[in-house]
Amino acid sequence: MKNWRDLFQEQPSQNYEKELFAKAHRELEALSQIKNKKWFWAWLGGIAAGSLGIALWLKNPNPTAVDEEMLAFSDINESDLDLEFFEELEMFEELDELDQEINI
Amino acid sequence: MDDDQLMYHISQGDKVAFHTIYKRHGGHLLGYARSFLKRTETAEEITQDIWCKVIRLAPSYKGSGNFVAWIYTLTRNACLNQLRSQSKLQFQEDAGAKEVSDADTEKEFLQKMDLSKLKEAILQLPDQQRISLLLFCVEDMSYDEIARELDLSLSSVKSLIFRARQTLGGLK
């Protein structure tokens, strides 16, 4: 069985390979730089996240207290929001009434 | 290490992996491009670009286990584009397409030919016949696939390969 790919095989010249490797090495170095940059940003991101964690821990070493405070805070906000919602609703109803009076 | 593993290492910027994969396929690819274009300088330029493209595409290369088919497709497309851009290749329907035989008969015939004379004889064939024959033999494409690739009718492709085989038949 003939191997057609082998039939057309050629021995590349030294000049050709020299040029090719110069081009290829530039491309490979560009790839390495991209890879190194990715590692650098991952490392920097890790340091930043770690620092933030330490800072938060130093500020409040007992996370449970923070949770309770946050829950209490969110409760107050929720009721405030509800009140605001009803106040706004009333205001719109009044405006509707005014509109109707104007139309009459 | 297989080609897919080497491609992974190339995607990491590994020069040794590139040299290994190049040594494995570089001569085949250059010869294939030259048989398409018939000009060594153009074939060298094109294959150098293809190798650079292989490196650039390495990070997104999906290891399908068929690196050879992939790289031959890149080469074929680059060579056809080169020929088309120079308007050297204009495929025309073969109106006189009558005498044709099936793919198996053609392949059987070509297998029996004298290897030493075959390569040079193929390079002497007209562009349309040579390229159809290369796709048929080297890339193992079917008549249908060749017709789609070259935007020709099926009968024209059959006829081109038949004519190429007739010309090569004189070598016996």
CSV table of C-alpha atoms in Angstrom, one decimal, chain B residues 8-162:
chain,number,residue,atom,x,y,z
B,8,TYR,CA,-0.9,21.2,24.7
B,9,HIS,CA,2.8,21.8,25.5
B,10,ILE,CA,3.1,24.2,22.5
B,11,SER,CA,0.1,26.1,24.0
B,12,GLN,CA,2.3,26.6,27.1
B,13,GLY,CA,5.1,28.0,24.9
B,14,ASP,CA,7.3,24.8,24.9
B,15,LYS,CA,9.9,25.1,22.2
B,16,VAL,CA,11.0,21.4,22.4
B,17,ALA,CA,7.4,20.3,21.8
B,18,PHE,CA,7.3,22.5,18.7
B,19,HIS,CA,10.5,21.1,17.4
B,20,THR,CA,9.3,17.5,17.9
B,21,ILE,CA,6.0,18.0,16.1
B,22,TYR,CA,7.8,19.9,13.3
B,23,LYS,CA,10.3,17.1,12.8
B,24,ARG,CA,7.4,14.6,12.6
B,25,HIS,CA,5.4,16.5,9.9
B,26,GLY,CA,7.5,19.3,8.5
B,27,GLY,CA,8.9,17.5,5.5
B,28,HIS,CA,5.5,16.0,4.6
B,29,LEU,CA,3.8,19.3,4.8
B,30,LEU,CA,6.3,21.2,2.7
B,31,GLY,CA,6.3,18.5,0.1
B,32,TYR,CA,2.5,18.6,0.0
B,33,ALA,CA,2.4,22.3,-0.4
B,34,ARG,CA,5.0,22.2,-3.2
B,35,SER,CA,3.0,19.6,-5.1
B,36,PHE,CA,0.1,21.9,-4.9
B,37,LEU,CA,1.9,25.1,-5.9
B,38,LYS,CA,4.8,23.7,-7.9
B,39,ARG,CA,7.0,26.6,-6.6
B,40,THR,CA,9.4,25.9,-3.7
B,41,GLU,CA,9.6,29.5,-2.5
B,42,THR,CA,5.8,30.0,-2.3
B,43,ALA,CA,5.4,26.6,-0.6
B,44,GLU,CA,8.1,27.5,1.9
B,45,GLU,CA,6.4,30.8,2.7
B,46,ILE,CA,3.0,29.2,3.1
B,47,THR,CA,4.2,26.3,5.3
B,48,GLN,CA,6.1,28.8,7.6
B,49,ASP,CA,2.9,30.7,8.0
B,50,ILE,CA,1.0,27.5,8.7
B,51,TRP,CA,3.4,26.5,11.5
B,52,CYS,CA,3.1,30.0,13.0
B,53,LYS,CA,-0.7,29.6,12.8
B,54,VAL,CA,-0.4,26.2,14.5
B,55,ILE,CA,1.3,27.9,17.4
B,56,ARG,CA,-1.3,30.7,17.6
B,57,LEU,CA,-4.1,28.2,17.5
B,58,ALA,CA,-2.6,25.8,20.0
B,59,PRO,CA,-4.4,27.3,23.1
B,60,SER,CA,-7.8,26.8,21.4
B,61,TYR,CA,-6.9,23.4,19.7
B,62,LYS,CA,-9.3,20.7,20.7
B,63,GLY,CA,-7.4,17.4,20.9
B,64,SER,CA,-9.5,15.4,18.6
B,65,GLY,CA,-6.7,12.9,17.9
B,66,ASN,CA,-6.5,13.9,14.3
B,67,PHE,CA,-3.8,16.5,14.2
B,68,VAL,CA,-2.5,15.3,10.8
B,69,ALA,CA,-5.9,15.8,9.1
B,70,TRP,CA,-6.3,19.2,10.7
B,71,ILE,CA,-2.8,20.4,9.6
B,72,TYR,CA,-3.3,19.1,6.0
B,73,THR,CA,-6.6,20.9,5.8
B,74,LEU,CA,-4.9,24.2,6.9
B,75,THR,CA,-2.3,23.6,4.2
B,76,ARG,CA,-4.8,22.7,1.5
B,77,ASN,CA,-6.9,25.8,2.2
B,78,ALA,CA,-3.8,28.1,2.2
B,79,CYS,CA,-2.6,26.6,-1.1
B,80,LEU,CA,-5.9,26.9,-2.8
B,81,ASN,CA,-6.3,30.5,-1.6
B,82,GLN,CA,-2.9,31.3,-2.9
B,83,LEU,CA,-3.6,29.8,-6.3
B,84,ARG,CA,-7.0,31.5,-6.5
B,85,SER,CA,-5.6,34.9,-5.4
B,86,GLN,CA,-3.1,34.7,-8.3
B,87,SER,CA,-6.0,33.7,-10.6
B,88,LYS,CA,-3.9,30.7,-11.5
B,89,LEU,CA,-6.6,28.3,-10.7
B,90,GLN,CA,-9.9,28.6,-12.4
B,91,PHE,CA,-11.8,25.3,-12.2
B,92,GLN,CA,-14.0,24.8,-15.2
B,93,GLU,CA,-16.6,22.1,-15.7
B,94,ASP,CA,-15.4,19.4,-18.0
B,95,ALA,CA,-17.9,19.2,-20.8
B,96,GLY,CA,-16.2,16.1,-22.3
B,97,ALA,CA,-16.6,14.1,-19.2
B,98,LYS,CA,-17.7,10.7,-20.5
B,99,GLU,CA,-15.2,8.0,-19.7
B,100,VAL,CA,-14.9,7.6,-15.9
B,101,SER,CA,-14.4,4.7,-13.6
B,102,ASP,CA,-15.1,4.3,-9.9
B,103,ALA,CA,-12.8,5.4,-7.0
B,104,ASP,CA,-11.6,1.9,-6.1
B,105,THR,CA,-10.5,1.1,-9.6
B,106,GLU,CA,-8.6,4.4,-9.8
B,107,LYS,CA,-6.8,3.8,-6.5
B,108,GLU,CA,-6.0,0.2,-7.4
B,109,PHE,CA,-4.4,1.4,-10.6
B,110,LEU,CA,-2.4,4.2,-8.9
B,111,GLN,CA,-1.1,1.8,-6.2
B,112,LYS,CA,0.5,-0.4,-8.9
B,113,MET,CA,2.5,2.5,-10.5
B,114,ASP,CA,6.3,3.0,-10.2
B,115,LEU,CA,6.8,5.1,-7.1
B,116,SER,CA,10.0,6.7,-8.3
B,117,LYS,CA,8.5,8.2,-11.4
B,118,LEU,CA,5.0,8.9,-10.0
B,119,LYS,CA,5.9,12.1,-8.0
B,120,GLU,CA,7.5,14.0,-10.9
B,121,ALA,CA,4.8,12.8,-13.3
B,122,ILE,CA,2.1,14.2,-10.9
B,123,LEU,CA,3.9,17.5,-10.8
B,124,GLN,CA,3.7,17.7,-14.6
B,125,LEU,CA,-0.1,17.3,-14.7
B,126,PRO,CA,-2.3,20.4,-15.5
B,127,ASP,CA,-3.4,22.3,-12.3
B,128,GLN,CA,-7.0,21.0,-12.2
B,129,GLN,CA,-6.0,17.3,-12.7
B,130,ARG,CA,-3.0,17.5,-10.3
B,131,ILE,CA,-5.0,19.1,-7.5
B,132,SER,CA,-8.0,16.8,-7.9
B,133,LEU,CA,-5.6,13.8,-7.8
B,134,LEU,CA,-3.8,15.1,-4.7
B,135,LEU,CA,-7.0,15.6,-2.8
B,136,PHE,CA,-8.1,12.1,-3.9
B,137,CYS,CA,-4.9,10.3,-3.0
B,138,VAL,CA,-3.1,12.3,-0.3
B,139,GLU,CA,-6.1,13.5,1.6
B,140,ASP,CA,-8.2,10.4,0.8
B,141,MET,CA,-11.2,12.6,-0.1
B,142,SER,CA,-14.2,11.2,-1.9
B,143,TYR,CA,-15.3,12.4,-5.4
B,144,ASP,CA,-18.2,14.2,-3.6
B,145,GLU,CA,-15.9,16.0,-1.1
B,146,ILE,CA,-13.6,17.1,-3.9
B,147,ALA,CA,-16.5,18.4,-5.9
B,148,ARG,CA,-17.6,20.5,-3.0
B,149,GLU,CA,-14.1,21.8,-2.2
B,150,LEU,CA,-13.4,22.8,-5.8
B,151,ASP,CA,-17.0,23.9,-6.5
B,152,LEU,CA,-17.3,21.5,-9.5
B,153,SER,CA,-19.8,18.9,-10.5
B,154,LEU,CA,-19.3,15.3,-9.5
B,155,SER,CA,-18.9,14.2,-13.1
B,156,SER,CA,-16.2,16.8,-13.7
B,157,VAL,CA,-14.2,15.6,-10.7
B,158,LYS,CA,-14.5,12.0,-11.9
B,159,SER,CA,-13.3,13.0,-15.3
B,160,LEU,CA,-10.4,15.0,-14.1
B,161,ILE,CA,-9.1,12.1,-12.0
B,162,PHE,CA,-9.7,9.7,-14.9
